Tab-separated table of C-alpha atoms in Angstrom:
chain	number	residue	atom	x	y	z
A	1	UNK	CA	89.572	54.639	15.421
A	2	UNK	CA	92.573	54.060	17.690
A	3	UNK	CA	92.939	57.846	18.098
A	4	UNK	CA	89.238	58.181	19.021
A	5	UNK	CA	89.579	55.485	21.698
A	6	UNK	CA	92.866	56.861	23.086
A	7	UNK	CA	91.447	60.373	23.657
A	8	UNK	CA	88.902	59.458	26.411
A	9	UNK	CA	91.242	56.745	27.760
A	10	UNK	CA	94.057	59.286	28.234
A	11	UNK	CA	91.605	61.654	29.937
A	12	UNK	CA	90.559	58.885	32.359
A	13	UNK	CA	94.207	58.028	33.165
A	14	UNK	CA	95.165	61.699	33.548
A	15	UNK	CA	92.223	62.587	35.796
A	16	UNK	CA	92.805	59.466	37.923
A	17	UNK	CA	96.440	60.521	38.449
A	18	UNK	CA	95.397	64.085	39.402
A	19	UNK	CA	92.720	62.806	41.833
A	20	UNK	CA	95.264	60.444	43.446
A	21	UNK	CA	97.784	63.244	44.068
A	22	UNK	CA	95.057	65.605	45.421
A	23	UNK	CA	93.119	63.056	47.471
A	24	UNK	CA	92.494	65.567	50.322
A	25	UNK	CA	91.155	68.259	47.970
A	26	UNK	CA	87.470	67.268	47.801
A	27	UNK	CA	86.534	69.834	45.132
A	28	UNK	CA	89.419	68.840	42.849
A	29	UNK	CA	88.658	65.127	43.260
A	30	UNK	CA	84.924	65.669	42.489
A	31	UNK	CA	85.846	67.618	39.353
A	32	UNK	CA	88.159	64.780	38.276
A	33	UNK	CA	85.439	62.179	38.947
A	34	UNK	CA	82.963	64.176	36.846
A	35	UNK	CA	85.415	64.289	33.933
A	36	UNK	CA	86.227	60.588	34.360
A	37	UNK	CA	82.490	59.822	34.184
A	38	UNK	CA	82.040	61.862	30.985
A	39	UNK	CA	85.087	60.270	29.348
A	40	UNK	CA	83.971	56.773	30.414
A	41	UNK	CA	80.527	57.269	28.852
A	42	UNK	CA	82.140	58.539	25.648
A	43	UNK	CA	84.507	55.552	25.566
A	44	UNK	CA	81.588	53.169	26.150
A	45	UNK	CA	79.647	54.692	23.242
A	46	UNK	CA	82.693	54.265	20.967
A	47	UNK	CA	83.040	50.598	21.967
A	48	UNK	CA	79.290	50.020	21.459
A	49	UNK	CA	79.496	51.573	17.972
A	50	UNK	CA	82.388	49.294	16.986
A	51	UNK	CA	80.578	46.199	18.350
A	52	UNK	CA	77.313	47.127	16.598
A	53	UNK	CA	79.133	47.721	13.308
A	54	UNK	CA	80.925	44.357	13.513
A	55	UNK	CA	77.607	42.606	14.293
A	56	UNK	CA	75.964	44.299	11.302
A	57	UNK	CA	78.852	43.412	8.968
A	58	UNK	CA	78.848	39.768	10.079
A	59	UNK	CA	75.047	39.564	9.809
A	60	UNK	CA	74.725	38.738	13.513
A	61	UNK	CA	72.633	41.745	14.578
A	62	UNK	CA	69.279	40.264	15.551
A	63	UNK	CA	66.031	42.170	15.975
A	64	UNK	CA	63.490	41.610	18.722
A	65	UNK	CA	59.731	41.541	18.199
A	66	UNK	CA	57.835	42.824	21.209
A	67	UNK	CA	54.840	45.090	21.845
A	68	UNK	CA	55.495	48.762	22.693
A	69	UNK	CA	53.897	52.181	22.356
A	70	UNK	CA	55.498	54.013	19.433
A	71	UNK	CA	54.508	57.548	20.537
A	72	UNK	CA	55.860	56.943	24.063
A	73	UNK	CA	59.166	55.625	22.667
A	74	UNK	CA	59.660	58.728	20.499
A	75	UNK	CA	58.730	61.033	23.414
A	76	UNK	CA	61.196	59.212	25.715
A	77	UNK	CA	63.968	59.504	23.099
A	78	UNK	CA	63.379	63.256	22.800
A	79	UNK	CA	63.445	63.656	26.597
A	80	UNK	CA	66.808	61.861	26.759
A	81	UNK	CA	68.445	64.577	24.624
A	82	UNK	CA	66.432	67.519	25.995
A	83	UNK	CA	68.891	68.135	28.866
A	84	UNK	CA	71.765	68.093	26.359
A	85	UNK	CA	69.887	70.638	24.206
A	86	UNK	CA	69.232	72.897	27.231
A	87	UNK	CA	72.903	72.666	28.263
A	88	UNK	CA	73.862	73.728	24.706
A	89	UNK	CA	71.368	76.636	24.878
A	90	UNK	CA	69.251	75.278	22.025
A	91	UNK	CA	65.538	75.619	21.322
A	92	UNK	CA	63.767	72.272	20.853
A	93	UNK	CA	60.618	72.352	18.689
A	94	UNK	CA	58.540	69.158	18.795
A	95	UNK	CA	55.451	68.473	16.684
A	96	UNK	CA	53.472	65.252	17.127
A	97	UNK	CA	50.618	64.507	14.734
A	98	UNK	CA	47.702	62.505	16.150
A	99	UNK	CA	48.500	58.838	15.533
A	100	UNK	CA	45.864	56.286	14.632
A	101	UNK	CA	47.997	53.328	15.755
A	102	UNK	CA	50.367	53.849	18.679
A	103	UNK	CA	50.652	50.262	19.925
A	104	UNK	CA	52.949	48.255	17.669
A	105	UNK	CA	55.279	45.239	17.610
A	106	UNK	CA	58.968	45.681	16.803
A	107	UNK	CA	62.385	46.307	18.356
A	108	UNK	CA	62.039	49.312	20.702
A	109	UNK	CA	65.719	49.191	21.752
A	110	UNK	CA	67.011	49.578	18.168
A	111	UNK	CA	64.398	52.181	17.192
A	112	UNK	CA	65.300	54.244	20.276
A	113	UNK	CA	68.989	53.867	19.404
A	114	UNK	CA	68.296	55.219	15.886
A	115	UNK	CA	66.344	58.234	17.165
A	116	UNK	CA	68.823	59.132	19.900
A	117	UNK	CA	71.700	58.936	17.411
A	118	UNK	CA	69.950	61.311	14.985
A	119	UNK	CA	68.808	63.689	17.741
A	120	UNK	CA	72.157	63.805	19.539
A	121	UNK	CA	73.877	64.565	16.199
A	122	UNK	CA	71.487	67.489	15.653
A	123	UNK	CA	72.216	68.819	19.159
A	124	UNK	CA	75.974	68.196	18.907
A	125	UNK	CA	76.439	70.055	15.618
A	126	UNK	CA	74.182	73.048	16.410
A	127	UNK	CA	75.741	76.126	17.999
A	128	UNK	CA	74.217	77.882	21.071
A	129	UNK	CA	71.117	79.903	20.192
A	130	UNK	CA	70.183	77.473	17.425
A	131	UNK	CA	67.078	75.336	16.957
A	132	UNK	CA	66.414	71.611	16.597
A	133	UNK	CA	62.986	70.715	15.188
A	134	UNK	CA	61.372	67.273	15.359
A	135	UNK	CA	58.225	66.183	13.551
A	136	UNK	CA	56.556	62.784	13.936
A	137	UNK	CA	53.589	61.673	11.854
A	138	UNK	CA	51.743	58.590	10.683
A	139	UNK	CA	50.802	58.012	7.053
A	140	UNK	CA	48.736	55.302	5.388
A	141	UNK	CA	50.717	52.105	4.875
A	142	UNK	CA	50.681	50.256	1.545
A	143	UNK	CA	51.864	47.041	3.243
A	144	UNK	CA	49.259	44.953	5.057
A	145	UNK	CA	50.108	44.348	8.734
A	146	UNK	CA	52.603	47.246	8.851
A	147	UNK	CA	52.283	50.853	9.959
A	148	UNK	CA	54.000	53.786	8.246
A	149	UNK	CA	55.608	56.391	10.540
A	150	UNK	CA	57.687	59.365	9.437
A	151	UNK	CA	60.283	60.908	11.751
A	152	UNK	CA	61.797	64.215	10.588
A	153	UNK	CA	64.668	66.001	12.331
A	154	UNK	CA	66.018	69.364	11.148
A	155	UNK	CA	68.394	71.861	12.757
A	156	UNK	CA	70.150	75.185	12.254
A	157	UNK	CA	73.565	73.541	12.768
A	158	UNK	CA	76.773	73.688	10.767
A	159	UNK	CA	75.230	71.550	8.016
A	160	UNK	CA	76.921	69.516	5.300
A	161	UNK	CA	78.236	70.429	1.874
A	162	UNK	CA	76.497	69.071	-1.229
A	163	UNK	CA	79.723	67.244	-2.139
A	164	UNK	CA	79.771	65.400	1.203
A	165	UNK	CA	76.108	64.248	1.179
A	166	UNK	CA	76.721	61.045	-0.876
A	167	UNK	CA	79.236	59.943	1.802
A	168	UNK	CA	77.217	60.480	5.025
A	169	UNK	CA	76.399	56.765	5.429
A	170	UNK	CA	79.960	55.543	4.785
A	171	UNK	CA	81.883	54.034	7.727
A	172	UNK	CA	84.394	56.364	9.471
A	173	UNK	CA	83.363	59.195	7.140
A	174	UNK	CA	83.305	62.700	8.667
A	175	UNK	CA	83.195	66.041	6.880
A	176	UNK	CA	86.196	68.316	7.435
A	177	UNK	CA	83.997	71.020	9.047
A	178	UNK	CA	83.129	68.656	11.931
A	179	UNK	CA	86.770	67.820	12.585
A	180	UNK	CA	87.754	71.486	12.250
A	181	UNK	CA	85.137	72.340	14.902
A	182	UNK	CA	86.691	69.591	17.093
A	183	UNK	CA	83.361	67.778	17.530
A	184	UNK	CA	84.030	64.259	18.838
A	185	UNK	CA	82.804	61.331	16.783
A	186	UNK	CA	83.834	58.141	15.015
A	187	UNK	CA	81.902	58.417	11.772
A	188	UNK	CA	80.063	55.185	12.654
A	189	UNK	CA	76.781	56.612	13.994
A	190	UNK	CA	74.931	57.142	10.709
A	191	UNK	CA	76.182	53.935	8.995
A	192	UNK	CA	74.829	52.006	12.019
A	193	UNK	CA	71.537	53.942	11.875
A	194	UNK	CA	71.119	53.236	8.142
A	195	UNK	CA	71.919	49.522	8.560
A	196	UNK	CA	69.458	49.152	11.451
A	197	UNK	CA	66.684	51.004	9.624
A	198	UNK	CA	67.133	48.902	6.475
A	199	UNK	CA	67.228	45.720	8.583
A	200	UNK	CA	63.808	46.752	9.914
A	201	UNK	CA	62.496	47.409	6.398
A	202	UNK	CA	62.599	51.219	6.657
A	203	UNK	CA	64.512	53.946	4.850
A	204	UNK	CA	66.474	57.097	5.767
A	205	UNK	CA	67.293	60.180	3.694
């Protein structure tokens, strides 16, 4: 974890030093500021992951109950990663089934966080020219007062070995192929996703 935090921090310090010594070179300074911004966002996401994980472990992660439109939330989440998919030269296939109940009560912030985590993983681990497919559907619920929604994400990315699959929801766990491909990550994303989904009474496979 300390290595993961040091990497963007060192980039921020290095780019700040370069910008300071080339203060009259507008193009160089703008390039440095862009890289500082990217590294800062990455560092922030790492810190957020650590804070979320500690809240989950201590049982202090609370859920909100407020009305929202489920279909709109999913569509917004997909749009947030669409630019990332385009930048990575990926094809994004989206299939929405007609939903009987779109207006629901729950925690839109945490549900969006779950979807963005899954979608950004699919985009991150898929090479240019690949495809990310998303399917969203509603099925009959067996629990009174609850709706049953199914969110499926598949991709043509580097995949996971059968041996690694039992470990995907373990904290700090990352398969060697992801580290070999130098894809940044802490190994906290999916454990957080699983904990949040189970806290909301759902399941993930």
